[in-house]
PDB file of C-alpha atoms in Angstrom:
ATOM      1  CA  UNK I   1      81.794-102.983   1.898  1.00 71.00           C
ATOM      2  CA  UNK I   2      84.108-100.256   2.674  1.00 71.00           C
ATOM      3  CA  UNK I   3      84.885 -97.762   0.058  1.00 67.00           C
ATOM      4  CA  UNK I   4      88.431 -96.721   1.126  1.00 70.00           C
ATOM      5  CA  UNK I   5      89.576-100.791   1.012  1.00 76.00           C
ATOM      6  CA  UNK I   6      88.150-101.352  -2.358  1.00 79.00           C
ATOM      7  CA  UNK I   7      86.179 -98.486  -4.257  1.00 73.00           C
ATOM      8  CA  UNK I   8      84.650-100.192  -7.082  1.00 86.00           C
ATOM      9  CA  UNK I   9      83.441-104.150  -8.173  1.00 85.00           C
ATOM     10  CA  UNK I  10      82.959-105.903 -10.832  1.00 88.00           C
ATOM     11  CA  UNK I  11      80.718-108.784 -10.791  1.00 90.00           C
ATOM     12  CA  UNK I  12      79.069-111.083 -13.322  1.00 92.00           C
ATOM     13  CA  UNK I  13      75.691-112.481 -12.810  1.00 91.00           C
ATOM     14  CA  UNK I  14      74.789-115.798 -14.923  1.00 90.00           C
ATOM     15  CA  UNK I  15      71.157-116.462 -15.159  1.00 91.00           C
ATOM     16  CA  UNK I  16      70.087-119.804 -15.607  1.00 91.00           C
ATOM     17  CA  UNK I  17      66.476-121.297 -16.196  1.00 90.00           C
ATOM     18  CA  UNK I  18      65.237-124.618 -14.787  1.00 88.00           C
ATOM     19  CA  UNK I  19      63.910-126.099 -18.373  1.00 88.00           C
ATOM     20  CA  UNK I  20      65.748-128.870 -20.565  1.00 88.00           C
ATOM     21  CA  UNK I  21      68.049-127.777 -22.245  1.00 90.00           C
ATOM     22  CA  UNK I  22      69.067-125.435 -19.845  1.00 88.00           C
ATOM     23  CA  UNK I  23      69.361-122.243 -21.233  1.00 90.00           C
ATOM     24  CA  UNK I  24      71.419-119.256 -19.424  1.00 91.00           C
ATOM     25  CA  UNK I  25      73.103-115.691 -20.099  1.00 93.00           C
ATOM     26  CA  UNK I  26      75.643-113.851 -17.893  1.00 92.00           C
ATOM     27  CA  UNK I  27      76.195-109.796 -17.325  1.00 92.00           C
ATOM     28  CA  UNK I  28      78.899-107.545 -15.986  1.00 92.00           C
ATOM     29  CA  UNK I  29      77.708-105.544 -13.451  1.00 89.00           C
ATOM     30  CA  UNK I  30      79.802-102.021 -12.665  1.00 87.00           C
ATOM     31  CA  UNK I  31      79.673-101.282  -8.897  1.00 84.00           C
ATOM     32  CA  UNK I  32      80.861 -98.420  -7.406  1.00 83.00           C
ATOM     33  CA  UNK I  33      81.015 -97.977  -3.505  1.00 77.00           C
ATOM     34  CA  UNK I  34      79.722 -94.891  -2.254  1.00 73.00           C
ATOM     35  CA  UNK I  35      81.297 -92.899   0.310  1.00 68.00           C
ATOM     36  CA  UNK I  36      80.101 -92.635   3.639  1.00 71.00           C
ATOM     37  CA  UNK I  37      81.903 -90.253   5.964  1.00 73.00           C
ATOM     38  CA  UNK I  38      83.316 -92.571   8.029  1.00 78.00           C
ATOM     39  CA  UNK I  39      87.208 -91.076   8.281  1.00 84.00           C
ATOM     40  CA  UNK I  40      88.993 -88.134  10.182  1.00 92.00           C
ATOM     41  CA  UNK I  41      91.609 -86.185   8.311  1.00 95.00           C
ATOM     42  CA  UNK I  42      95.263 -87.828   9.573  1.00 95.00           C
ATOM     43  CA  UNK I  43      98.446 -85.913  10.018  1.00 97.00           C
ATOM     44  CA  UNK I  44     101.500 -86.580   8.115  1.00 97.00           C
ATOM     45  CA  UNK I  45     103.242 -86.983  11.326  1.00 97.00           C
ATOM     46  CA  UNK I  46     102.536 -87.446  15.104  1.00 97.00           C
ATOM     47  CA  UNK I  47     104.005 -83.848  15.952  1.00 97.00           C
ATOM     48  CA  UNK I  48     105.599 -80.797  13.921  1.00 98.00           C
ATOM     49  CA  UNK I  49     108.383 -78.794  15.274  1.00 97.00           C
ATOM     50  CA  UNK I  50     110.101 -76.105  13.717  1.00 97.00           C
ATOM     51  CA  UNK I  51     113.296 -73.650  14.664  1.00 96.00           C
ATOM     52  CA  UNK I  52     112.518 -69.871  14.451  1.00 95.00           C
ATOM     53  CA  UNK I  53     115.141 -67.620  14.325  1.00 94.00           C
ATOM     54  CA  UNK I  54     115.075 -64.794  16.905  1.00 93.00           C
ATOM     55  CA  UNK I  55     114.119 -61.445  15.398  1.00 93.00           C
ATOM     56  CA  UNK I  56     112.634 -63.591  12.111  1.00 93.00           C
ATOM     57  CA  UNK I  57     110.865 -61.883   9.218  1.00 92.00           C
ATOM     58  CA  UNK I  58     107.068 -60.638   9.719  1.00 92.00           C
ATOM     59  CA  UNK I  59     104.800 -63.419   8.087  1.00 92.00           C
ATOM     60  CA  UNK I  60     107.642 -65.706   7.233  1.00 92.00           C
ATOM     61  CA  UNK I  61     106.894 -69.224   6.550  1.00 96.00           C
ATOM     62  CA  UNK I  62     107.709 -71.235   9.474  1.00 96.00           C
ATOM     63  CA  UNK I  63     106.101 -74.632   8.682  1.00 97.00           C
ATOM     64  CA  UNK I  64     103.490 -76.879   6.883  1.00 98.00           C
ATOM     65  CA  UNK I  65     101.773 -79.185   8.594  1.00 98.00           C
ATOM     66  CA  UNK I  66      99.222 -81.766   5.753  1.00 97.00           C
ATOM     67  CA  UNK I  67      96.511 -84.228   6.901  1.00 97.00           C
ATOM     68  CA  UNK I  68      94.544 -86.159   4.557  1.00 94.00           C
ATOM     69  CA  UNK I  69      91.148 -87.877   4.569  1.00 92.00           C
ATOM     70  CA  UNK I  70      90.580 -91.394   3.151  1.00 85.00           C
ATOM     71  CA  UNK I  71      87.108 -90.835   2.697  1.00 85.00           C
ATOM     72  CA  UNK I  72      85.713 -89.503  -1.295  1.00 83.00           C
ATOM     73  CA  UNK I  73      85.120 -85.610  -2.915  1.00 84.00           C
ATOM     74  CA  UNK I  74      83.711 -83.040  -0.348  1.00 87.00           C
ATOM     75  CA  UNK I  75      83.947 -85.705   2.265  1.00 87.00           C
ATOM     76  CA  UNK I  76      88.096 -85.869   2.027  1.00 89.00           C
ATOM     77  CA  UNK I  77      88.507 -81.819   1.583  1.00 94.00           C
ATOM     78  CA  UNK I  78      90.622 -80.961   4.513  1.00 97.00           C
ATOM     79  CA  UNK I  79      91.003 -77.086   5.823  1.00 97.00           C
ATOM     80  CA  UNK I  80      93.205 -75.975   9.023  1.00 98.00           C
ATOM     81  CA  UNK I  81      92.636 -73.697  11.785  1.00 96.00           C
ATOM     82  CA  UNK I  82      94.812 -73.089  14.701  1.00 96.00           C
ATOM     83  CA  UNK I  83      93.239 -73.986  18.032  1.00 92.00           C
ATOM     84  CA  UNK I  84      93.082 -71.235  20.724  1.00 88.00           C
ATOM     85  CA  UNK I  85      96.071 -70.447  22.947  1.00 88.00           C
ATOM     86  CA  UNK I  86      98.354 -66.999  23.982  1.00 87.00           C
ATOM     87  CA  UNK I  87     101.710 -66.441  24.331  1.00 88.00           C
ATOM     88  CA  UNK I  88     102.826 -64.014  27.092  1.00 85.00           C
ATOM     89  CA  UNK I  89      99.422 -63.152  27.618  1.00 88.00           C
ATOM     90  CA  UNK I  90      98.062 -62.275  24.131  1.00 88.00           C
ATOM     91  CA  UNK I  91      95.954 -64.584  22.039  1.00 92.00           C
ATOM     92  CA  UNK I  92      97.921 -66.783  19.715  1.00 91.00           C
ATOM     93  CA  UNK I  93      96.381 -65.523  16.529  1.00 91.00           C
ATOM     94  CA  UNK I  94      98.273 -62.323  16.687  1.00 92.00           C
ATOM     95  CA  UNK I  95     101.519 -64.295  16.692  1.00 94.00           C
ATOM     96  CA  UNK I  96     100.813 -67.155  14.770  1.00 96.00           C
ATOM     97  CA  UNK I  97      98.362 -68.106  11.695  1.00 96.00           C
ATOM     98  CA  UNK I  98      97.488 -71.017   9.782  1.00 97.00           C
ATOM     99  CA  UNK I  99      96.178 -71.019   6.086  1.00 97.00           C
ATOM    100  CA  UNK I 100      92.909 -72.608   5.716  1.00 97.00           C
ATOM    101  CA  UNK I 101      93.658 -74.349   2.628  1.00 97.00           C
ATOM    102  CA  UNK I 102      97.385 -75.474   2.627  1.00 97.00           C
ATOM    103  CA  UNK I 103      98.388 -75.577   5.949  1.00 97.00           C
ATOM    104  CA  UNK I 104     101.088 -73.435   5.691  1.00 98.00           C
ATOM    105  CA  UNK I 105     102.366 -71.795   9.652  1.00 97.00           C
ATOM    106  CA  UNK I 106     103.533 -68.081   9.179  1.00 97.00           C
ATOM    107  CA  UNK I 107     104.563 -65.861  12.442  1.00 96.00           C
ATOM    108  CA  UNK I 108     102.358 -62.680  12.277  1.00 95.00           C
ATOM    109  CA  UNK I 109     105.432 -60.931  14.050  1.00 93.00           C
ATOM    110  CA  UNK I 110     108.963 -61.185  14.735  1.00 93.00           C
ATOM    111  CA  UNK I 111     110.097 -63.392  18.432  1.00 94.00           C
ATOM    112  CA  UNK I 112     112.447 -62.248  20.188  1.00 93.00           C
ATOM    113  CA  UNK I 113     114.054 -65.051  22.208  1.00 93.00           C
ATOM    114  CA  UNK I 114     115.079 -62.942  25.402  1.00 91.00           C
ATOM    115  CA  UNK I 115     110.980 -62.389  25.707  1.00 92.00           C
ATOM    116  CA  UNK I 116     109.707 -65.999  24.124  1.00 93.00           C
ATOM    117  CA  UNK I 117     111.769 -69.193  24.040  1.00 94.00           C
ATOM    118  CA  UNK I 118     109.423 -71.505  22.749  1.00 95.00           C
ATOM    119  CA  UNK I 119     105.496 -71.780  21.436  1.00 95.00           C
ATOM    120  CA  UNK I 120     103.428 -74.688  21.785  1.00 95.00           C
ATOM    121  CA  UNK I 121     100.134 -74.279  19.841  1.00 96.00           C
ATOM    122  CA  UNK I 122      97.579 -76.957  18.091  1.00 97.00           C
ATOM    123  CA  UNK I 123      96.374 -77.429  14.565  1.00 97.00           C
ATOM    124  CA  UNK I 124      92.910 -78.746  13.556  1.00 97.00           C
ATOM    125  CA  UNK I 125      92.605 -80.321  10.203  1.00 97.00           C
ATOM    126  CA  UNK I 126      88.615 -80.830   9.667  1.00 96.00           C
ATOM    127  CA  UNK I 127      86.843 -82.656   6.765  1.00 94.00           C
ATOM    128  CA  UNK I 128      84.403 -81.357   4.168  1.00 91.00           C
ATOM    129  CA  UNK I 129      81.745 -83.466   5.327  1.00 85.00           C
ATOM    130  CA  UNK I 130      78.401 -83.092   7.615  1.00 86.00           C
ATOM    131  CA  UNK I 131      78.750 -83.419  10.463  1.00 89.00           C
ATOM    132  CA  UNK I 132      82.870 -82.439  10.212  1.00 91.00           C
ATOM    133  CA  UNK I 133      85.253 -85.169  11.181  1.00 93.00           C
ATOM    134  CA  UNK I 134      88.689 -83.512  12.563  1.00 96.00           C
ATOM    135  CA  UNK I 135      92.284 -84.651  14.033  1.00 96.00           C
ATOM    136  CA  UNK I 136      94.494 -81.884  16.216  1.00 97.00           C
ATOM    137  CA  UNK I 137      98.050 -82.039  15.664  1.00 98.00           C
ATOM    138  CA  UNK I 138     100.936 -80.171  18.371  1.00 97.00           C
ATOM    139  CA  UNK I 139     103.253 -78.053  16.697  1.00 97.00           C
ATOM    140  CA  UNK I 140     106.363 -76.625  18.940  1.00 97.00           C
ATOM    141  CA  UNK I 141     108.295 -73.591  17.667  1.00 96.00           C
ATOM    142  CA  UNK I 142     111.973 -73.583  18.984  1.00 97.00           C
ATOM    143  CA  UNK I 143     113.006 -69.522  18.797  1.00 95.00           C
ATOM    144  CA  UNK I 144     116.956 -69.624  18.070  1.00 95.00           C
ATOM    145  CA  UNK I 145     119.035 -66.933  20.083  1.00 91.00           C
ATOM    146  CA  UNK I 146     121.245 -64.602  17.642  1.00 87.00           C
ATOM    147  CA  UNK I 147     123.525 -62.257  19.069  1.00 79.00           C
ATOM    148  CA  UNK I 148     121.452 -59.484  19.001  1.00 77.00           C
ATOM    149  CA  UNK I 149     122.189 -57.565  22.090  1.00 75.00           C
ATOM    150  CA  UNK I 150     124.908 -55.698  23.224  1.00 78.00           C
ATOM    151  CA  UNK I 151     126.691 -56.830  26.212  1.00 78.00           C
ATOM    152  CA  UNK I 152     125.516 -54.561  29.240  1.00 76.00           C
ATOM    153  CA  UNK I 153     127.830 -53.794  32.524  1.00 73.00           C
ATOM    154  CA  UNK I 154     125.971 -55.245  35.252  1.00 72.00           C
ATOM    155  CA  UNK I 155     128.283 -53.622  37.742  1.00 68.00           C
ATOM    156  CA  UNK I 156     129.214 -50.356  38.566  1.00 67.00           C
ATOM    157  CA  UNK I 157     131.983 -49.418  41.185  1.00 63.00           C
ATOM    158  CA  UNK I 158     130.849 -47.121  44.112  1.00 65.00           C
ATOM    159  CA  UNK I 159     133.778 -44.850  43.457  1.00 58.00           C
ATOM    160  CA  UNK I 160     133.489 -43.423  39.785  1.00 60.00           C
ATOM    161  CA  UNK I 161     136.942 -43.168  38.996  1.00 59.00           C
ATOM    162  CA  UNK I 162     139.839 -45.717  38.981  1.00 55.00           C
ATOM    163  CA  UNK I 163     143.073 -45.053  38.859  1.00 58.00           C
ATOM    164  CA  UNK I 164     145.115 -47.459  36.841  1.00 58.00           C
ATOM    165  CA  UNK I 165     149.037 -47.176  36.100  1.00 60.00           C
ATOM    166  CA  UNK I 166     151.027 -48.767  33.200  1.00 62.00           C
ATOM    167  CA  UNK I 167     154.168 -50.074  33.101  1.00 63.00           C
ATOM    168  CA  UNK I 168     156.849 -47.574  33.776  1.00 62.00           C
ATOM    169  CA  UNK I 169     153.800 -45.094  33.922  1.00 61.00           C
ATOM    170  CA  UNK I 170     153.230 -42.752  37.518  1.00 61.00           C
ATOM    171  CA  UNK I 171     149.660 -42.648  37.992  1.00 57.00           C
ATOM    172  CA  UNK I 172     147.547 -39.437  37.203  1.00 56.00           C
ATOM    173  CA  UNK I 173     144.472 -38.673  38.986  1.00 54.00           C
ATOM    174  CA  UNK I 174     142.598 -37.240  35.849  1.00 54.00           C
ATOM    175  CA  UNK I 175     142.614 -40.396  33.879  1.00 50.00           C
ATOM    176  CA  UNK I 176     141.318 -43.298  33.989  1.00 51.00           C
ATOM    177  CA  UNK I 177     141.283 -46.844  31.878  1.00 51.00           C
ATOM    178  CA  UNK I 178     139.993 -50.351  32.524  1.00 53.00           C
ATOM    179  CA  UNK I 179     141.367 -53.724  31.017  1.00 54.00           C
ATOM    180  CA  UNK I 180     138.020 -55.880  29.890  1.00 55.00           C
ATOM    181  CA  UNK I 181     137.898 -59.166  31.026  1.00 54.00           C
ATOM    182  CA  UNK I 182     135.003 -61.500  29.785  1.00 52.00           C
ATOM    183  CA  UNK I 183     133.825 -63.877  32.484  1.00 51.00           C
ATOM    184  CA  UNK I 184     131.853 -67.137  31.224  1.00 50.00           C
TER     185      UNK I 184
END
């Protein structure tokens, strides 16, 4: 019998005794399958990913990741922890957490996609029971550039000043103006 197929039976027993007449009575008998942990929690899906937004809100919600067990009471409680990691050398639980009880992904700071592009990290999902059954799921966070930084000049003539003249215009040696030009 497995309890997760079918949970519960009912069955009727008929007695019946070997004189003449025969003579017989039946009963319903109430089973109920006990559970046995016998299941992991499973993932909703094979793999989360979510888009951050550069320069995002300190313990925003970024995601939810849900498992569930098959098995019965404690057995089927799930909880969530993140497994270990770092990103750009510091451990991954100062940038990212993970409730225990909903699975609900915050950032513990804000990215900022000229320093981080993209964090890979893994969820656990583990079982009530004893011993613990447990599944990992990957989660990737895209960070999304915003135009956040002012455009820099890269670079800078050896002679400080350049003398420019305008239409019609002689030019003076105490002033001095550029045209901007974007290159792409």
């Amino acid at each position: 019998m497995d309890r997760e197929e079918v949970w519960e039976y009912n069955v009727t027993v008929w007695l019946v005794d070997g004189g003449s007449p025969a003579l017989w009575s039946s009963a319903v008998l109430w089973l109920r399958v006990l559970d046995v942990k016998d299941r992991a929690p499973v993932f909703a899906e094979a793999r989360y990913s979510a888009r951050v937004p550069e320069n995002n809100a300190v313990v925003a919600l970024v995601l939810r990741v849900r498992a569930w067990d098959a098995d019965w009471g404690q057995n089927a409680r799930v909880r969530y922890r993140l497994g270990e990691g770092r990103v750009r050398g510091t451990p991954l639980s100062s940038s990212v957490s993970v409730e225990a009880e909903t699975g609900a992904l915050y950032a513990l700071r804000s990215f900022d996609y000229e320093e981080v592009r993209e964090v890979g990290l893994w969820v656990r999902a583990e079982d009530g029971g004893a011993p613990a059954l447990s599944s990992n799921v990957s989660v990737r966070l895209v960070i999304v550039n915003e135009n956040d930084d002012a455009p820099q000049l890269l670079y800078t003539p050896a002679t400080p000043v350049v003398l420019v003249r305008e239409r019609g215009q002689q030019p003076r040696s105490d002033t001095a103006s550029l045209a901007p030009r974007c290159f792409f």
